[in-house]
PDB file of C-alpha atoms in Angstrom:
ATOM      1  CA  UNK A   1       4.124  55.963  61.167  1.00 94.00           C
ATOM      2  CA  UNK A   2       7.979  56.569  61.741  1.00 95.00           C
ATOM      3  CA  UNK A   3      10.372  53.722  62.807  1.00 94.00           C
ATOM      4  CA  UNK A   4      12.933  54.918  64.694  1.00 93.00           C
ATOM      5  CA  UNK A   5      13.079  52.186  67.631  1.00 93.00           C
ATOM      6  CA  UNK A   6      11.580  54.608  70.273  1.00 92.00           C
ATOM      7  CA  UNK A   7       8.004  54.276  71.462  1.00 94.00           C
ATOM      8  CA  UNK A   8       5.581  56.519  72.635  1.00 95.00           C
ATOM      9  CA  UNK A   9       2.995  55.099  75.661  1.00 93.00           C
ATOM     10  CA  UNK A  10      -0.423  57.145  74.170  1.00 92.00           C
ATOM     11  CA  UNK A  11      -4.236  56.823  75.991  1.00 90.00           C
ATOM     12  CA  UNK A  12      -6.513  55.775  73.416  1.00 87.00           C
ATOM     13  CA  UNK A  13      -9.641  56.918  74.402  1.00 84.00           C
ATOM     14  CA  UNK A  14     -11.584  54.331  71.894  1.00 85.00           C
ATOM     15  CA  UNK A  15     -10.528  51.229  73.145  1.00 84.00           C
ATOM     16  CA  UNK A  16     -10.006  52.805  77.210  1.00 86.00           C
ATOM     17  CA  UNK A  17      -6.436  51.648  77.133  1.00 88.00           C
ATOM     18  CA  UNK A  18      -2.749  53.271  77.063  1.00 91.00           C
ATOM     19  CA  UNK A  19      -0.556  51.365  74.532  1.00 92.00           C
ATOM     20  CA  UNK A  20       3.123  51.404  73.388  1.00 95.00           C
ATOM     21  CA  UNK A  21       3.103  52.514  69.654  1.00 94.00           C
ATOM     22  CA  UNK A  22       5.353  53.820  66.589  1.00 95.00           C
ATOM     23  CA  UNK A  23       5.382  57.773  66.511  1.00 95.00           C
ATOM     24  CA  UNK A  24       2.338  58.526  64.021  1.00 93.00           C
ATOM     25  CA  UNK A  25       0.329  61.417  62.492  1.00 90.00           C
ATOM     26  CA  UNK A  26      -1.846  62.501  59.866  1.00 90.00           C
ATOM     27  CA  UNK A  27      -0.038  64.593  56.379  1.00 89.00           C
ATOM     28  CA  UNK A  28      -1.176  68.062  56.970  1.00 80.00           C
ATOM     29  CA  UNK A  29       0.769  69.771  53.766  1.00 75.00           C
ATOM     30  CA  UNK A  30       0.070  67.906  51.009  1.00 75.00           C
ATOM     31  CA  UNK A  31       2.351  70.630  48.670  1.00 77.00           C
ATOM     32  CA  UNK A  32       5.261  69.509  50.521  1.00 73.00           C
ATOM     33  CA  UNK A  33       7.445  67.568  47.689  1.00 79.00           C
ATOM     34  CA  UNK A  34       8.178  65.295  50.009  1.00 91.00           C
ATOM     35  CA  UNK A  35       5.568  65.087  52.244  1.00 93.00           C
ATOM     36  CA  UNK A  36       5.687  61.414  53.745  1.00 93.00           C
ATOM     37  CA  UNK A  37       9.146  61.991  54.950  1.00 94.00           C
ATOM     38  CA  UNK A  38       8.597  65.674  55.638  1.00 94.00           C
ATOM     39  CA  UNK A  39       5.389  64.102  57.937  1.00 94.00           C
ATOM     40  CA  UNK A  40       7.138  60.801  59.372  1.00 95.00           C
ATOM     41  CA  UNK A  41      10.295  63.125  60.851  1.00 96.00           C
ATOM     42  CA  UNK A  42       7.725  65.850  62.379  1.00 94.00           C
ATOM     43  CA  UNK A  43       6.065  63.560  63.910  1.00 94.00           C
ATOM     44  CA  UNK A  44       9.199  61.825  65.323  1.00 96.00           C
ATOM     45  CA  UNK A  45      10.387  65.347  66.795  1.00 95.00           C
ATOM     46  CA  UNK A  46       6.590  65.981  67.692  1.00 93.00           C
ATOM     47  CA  UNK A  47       5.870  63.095  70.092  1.00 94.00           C
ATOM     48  CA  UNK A  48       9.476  61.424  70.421  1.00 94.00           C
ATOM     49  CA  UNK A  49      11.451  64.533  70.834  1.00 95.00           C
ATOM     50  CA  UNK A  50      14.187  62.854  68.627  1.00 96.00           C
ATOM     51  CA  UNK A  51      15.763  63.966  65.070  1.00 96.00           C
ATOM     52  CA  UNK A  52      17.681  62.237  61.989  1.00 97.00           C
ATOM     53  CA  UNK A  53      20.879  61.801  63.047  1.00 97.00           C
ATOM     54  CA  UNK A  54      22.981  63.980  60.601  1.00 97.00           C
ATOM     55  CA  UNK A  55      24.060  61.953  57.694  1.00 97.00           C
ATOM     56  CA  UNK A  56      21.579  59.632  58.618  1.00 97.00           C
ATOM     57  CA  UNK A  57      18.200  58.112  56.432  1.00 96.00           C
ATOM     58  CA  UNK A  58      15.038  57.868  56.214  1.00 97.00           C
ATOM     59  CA  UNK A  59      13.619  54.843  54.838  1.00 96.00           C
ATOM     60  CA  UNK A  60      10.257  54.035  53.223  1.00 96.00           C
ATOM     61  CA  UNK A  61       9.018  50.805  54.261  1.00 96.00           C
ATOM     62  CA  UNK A  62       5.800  51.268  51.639  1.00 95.00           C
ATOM     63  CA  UNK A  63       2.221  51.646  52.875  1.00 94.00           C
ATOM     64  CA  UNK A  64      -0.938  49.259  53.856  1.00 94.00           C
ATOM     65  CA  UNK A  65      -4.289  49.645  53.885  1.00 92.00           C
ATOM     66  CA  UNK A  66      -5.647  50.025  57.809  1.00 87.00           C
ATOM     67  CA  UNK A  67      -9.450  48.406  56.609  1.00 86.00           C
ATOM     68  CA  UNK A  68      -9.646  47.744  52.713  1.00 87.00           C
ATOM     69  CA  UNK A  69     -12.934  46.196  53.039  1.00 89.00           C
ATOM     70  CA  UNK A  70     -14.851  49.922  54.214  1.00 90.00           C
ATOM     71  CA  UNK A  71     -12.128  52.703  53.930  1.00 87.00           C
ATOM     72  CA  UNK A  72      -9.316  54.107  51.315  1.00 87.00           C
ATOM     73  CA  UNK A  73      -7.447  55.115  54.604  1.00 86.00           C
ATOM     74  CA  UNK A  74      -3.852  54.241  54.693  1.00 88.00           C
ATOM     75  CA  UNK A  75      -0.997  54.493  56.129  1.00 92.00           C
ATOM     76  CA  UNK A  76       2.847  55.155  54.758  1.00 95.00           C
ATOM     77  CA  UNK A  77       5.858  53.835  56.968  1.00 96.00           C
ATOM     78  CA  UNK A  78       9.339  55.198  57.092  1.00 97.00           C
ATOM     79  CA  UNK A  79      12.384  54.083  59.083  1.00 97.00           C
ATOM     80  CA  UNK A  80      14.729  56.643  60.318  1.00 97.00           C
ATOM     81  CA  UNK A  81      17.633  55.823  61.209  1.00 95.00           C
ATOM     82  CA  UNK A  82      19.883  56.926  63.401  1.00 95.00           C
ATOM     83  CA  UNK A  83      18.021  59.356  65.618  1.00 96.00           C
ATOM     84  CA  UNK A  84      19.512  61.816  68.114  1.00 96.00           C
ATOM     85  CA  UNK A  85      17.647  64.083  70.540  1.00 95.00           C
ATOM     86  CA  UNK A  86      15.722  66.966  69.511  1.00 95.00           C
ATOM     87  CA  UNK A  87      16.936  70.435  71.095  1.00 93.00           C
ATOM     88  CA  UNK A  88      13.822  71.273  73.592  1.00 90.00           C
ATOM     89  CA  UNK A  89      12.645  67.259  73.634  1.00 90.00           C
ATOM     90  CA  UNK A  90       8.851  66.454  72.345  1.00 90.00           C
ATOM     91  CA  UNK A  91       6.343  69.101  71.463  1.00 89.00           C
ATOM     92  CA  UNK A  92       3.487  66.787  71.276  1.00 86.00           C
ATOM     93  CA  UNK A  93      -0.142  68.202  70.590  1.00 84.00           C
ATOM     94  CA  UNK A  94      -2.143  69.242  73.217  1.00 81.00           C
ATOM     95  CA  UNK A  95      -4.904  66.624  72.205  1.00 83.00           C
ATOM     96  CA  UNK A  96      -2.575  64.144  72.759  1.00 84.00           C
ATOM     97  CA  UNK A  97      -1.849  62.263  75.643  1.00 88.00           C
ATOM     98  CA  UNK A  98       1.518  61.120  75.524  1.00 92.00           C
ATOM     99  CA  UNK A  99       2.618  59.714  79.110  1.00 90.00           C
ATOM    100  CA  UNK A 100       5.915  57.865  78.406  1.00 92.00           C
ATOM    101  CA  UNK A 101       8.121  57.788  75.463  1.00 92.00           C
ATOM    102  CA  UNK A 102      11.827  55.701  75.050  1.00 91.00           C
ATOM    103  CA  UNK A 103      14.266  53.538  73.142  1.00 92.00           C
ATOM    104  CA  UNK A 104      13.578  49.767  72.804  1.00 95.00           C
ATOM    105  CA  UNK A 105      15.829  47.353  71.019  1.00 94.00           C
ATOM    106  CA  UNK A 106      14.347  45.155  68.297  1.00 94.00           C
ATOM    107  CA  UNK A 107      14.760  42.149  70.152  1.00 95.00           C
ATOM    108  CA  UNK A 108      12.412  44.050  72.614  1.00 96.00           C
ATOM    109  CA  UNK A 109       9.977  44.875  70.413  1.00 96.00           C
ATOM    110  CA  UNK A 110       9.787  41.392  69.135  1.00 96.00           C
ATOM    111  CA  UNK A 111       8.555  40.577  72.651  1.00 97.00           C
ATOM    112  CA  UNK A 112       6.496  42.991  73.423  1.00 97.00           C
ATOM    113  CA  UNK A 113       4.384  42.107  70.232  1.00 97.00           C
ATOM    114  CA  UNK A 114       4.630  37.980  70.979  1.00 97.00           C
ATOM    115  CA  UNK A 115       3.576  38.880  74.178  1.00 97.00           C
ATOM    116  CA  UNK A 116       0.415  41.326  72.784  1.00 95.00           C
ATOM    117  CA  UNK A 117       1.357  44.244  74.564  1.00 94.00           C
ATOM    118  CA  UNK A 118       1.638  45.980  71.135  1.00 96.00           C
ATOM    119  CA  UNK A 119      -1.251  45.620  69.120  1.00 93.00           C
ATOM    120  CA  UNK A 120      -1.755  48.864  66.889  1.00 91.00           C
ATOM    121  CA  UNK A 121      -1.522  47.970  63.255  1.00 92.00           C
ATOM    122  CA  UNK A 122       0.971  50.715  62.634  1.00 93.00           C
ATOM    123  CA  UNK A 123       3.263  49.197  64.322  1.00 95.00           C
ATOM    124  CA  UNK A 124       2.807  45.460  64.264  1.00 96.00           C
ATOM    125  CA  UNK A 125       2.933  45.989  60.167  1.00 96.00           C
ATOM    126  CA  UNK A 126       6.075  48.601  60.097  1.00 96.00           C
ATOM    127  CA  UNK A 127       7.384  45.660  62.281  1.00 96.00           C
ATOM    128  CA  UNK A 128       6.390  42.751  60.100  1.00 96.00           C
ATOM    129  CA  UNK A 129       7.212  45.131  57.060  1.00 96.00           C
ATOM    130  CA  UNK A 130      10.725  45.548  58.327  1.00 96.00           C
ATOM    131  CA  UNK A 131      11.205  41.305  58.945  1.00 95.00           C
ATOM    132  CA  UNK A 132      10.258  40.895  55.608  1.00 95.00           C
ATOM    133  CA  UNK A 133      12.855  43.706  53.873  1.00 95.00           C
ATOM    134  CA  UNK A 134      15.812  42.284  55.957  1.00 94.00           C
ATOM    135  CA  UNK A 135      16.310  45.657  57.913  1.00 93.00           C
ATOM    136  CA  UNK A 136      15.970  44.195  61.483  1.00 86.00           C
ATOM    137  CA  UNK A 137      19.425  42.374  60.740  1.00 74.00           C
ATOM    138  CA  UNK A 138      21.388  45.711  60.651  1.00 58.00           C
ATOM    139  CA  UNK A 139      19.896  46.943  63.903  1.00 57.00           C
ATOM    140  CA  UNK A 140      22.444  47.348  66.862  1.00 47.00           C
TER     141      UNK A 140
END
């Protein structure tokens, strides 16, 4: 999952619903040195249509275990920071069903997960990750 304050609005077809979440996707080239990073900013570009900034960062904000008690699946977390636009926008998959994507501040964010309008675990824990590293403090 890649931080980068923008949200896509995806359908999730398991749960019926369309929900505001953190750009996410699964590593596809493992031989890639750095493949979280290498992942987190494709995905960005992918289904944000945003880019590191240049001279900007990207961030790793560690990894969690989605279901420990049945599953080794996990996910890693990056913050990138400060995006731009992508030349030619998002490219998302065409099994995706991306119908909204923009920039939210983190004081909005806070509020749309008090309020339980976001309520993916990617995000709520790249959130709750962030809190606890002190990185929401040096957001504009």
């Amino acid at each position: 999952a890649v931080v980068a304050f923008t949200l896509v609005r995806q359908e999730r077809v398991p749960f019926r619903a369309t929900v505001w979440d953190f750009p996410a996707g699964q590593i596809d080239d493992t031989a890639e040195p750095d493949v979280i990073r290498a992942t987190g900013l494709r995905e960005l570009t992918e289904e944000a249509g945003y880019e590191l900034a240049p001279g900007g960062e990207v961030i790793s904000l560690g990894h969690f275990f989605s279901s420990s008690g049945f599953t080794d699946e996990h996910s890693h977390l990056v913050l990138v920071r400060p995006v731009v636009p992508a030349a030619g926008g998002a490219k998302p998959d065409a099994a995706e069903s991306i119908t909204d994507c923009r920039a939210f501040s983190a004081q909005e964010i806070r509020a749309m997960i008090a309020s339980g309008e976001i309520c993916d675990a990617n995000t709520l824990c790249a959130f709750a990750r962030m809190v606890a590293m002190g990185l929401l403090e040096k957001q504009a």
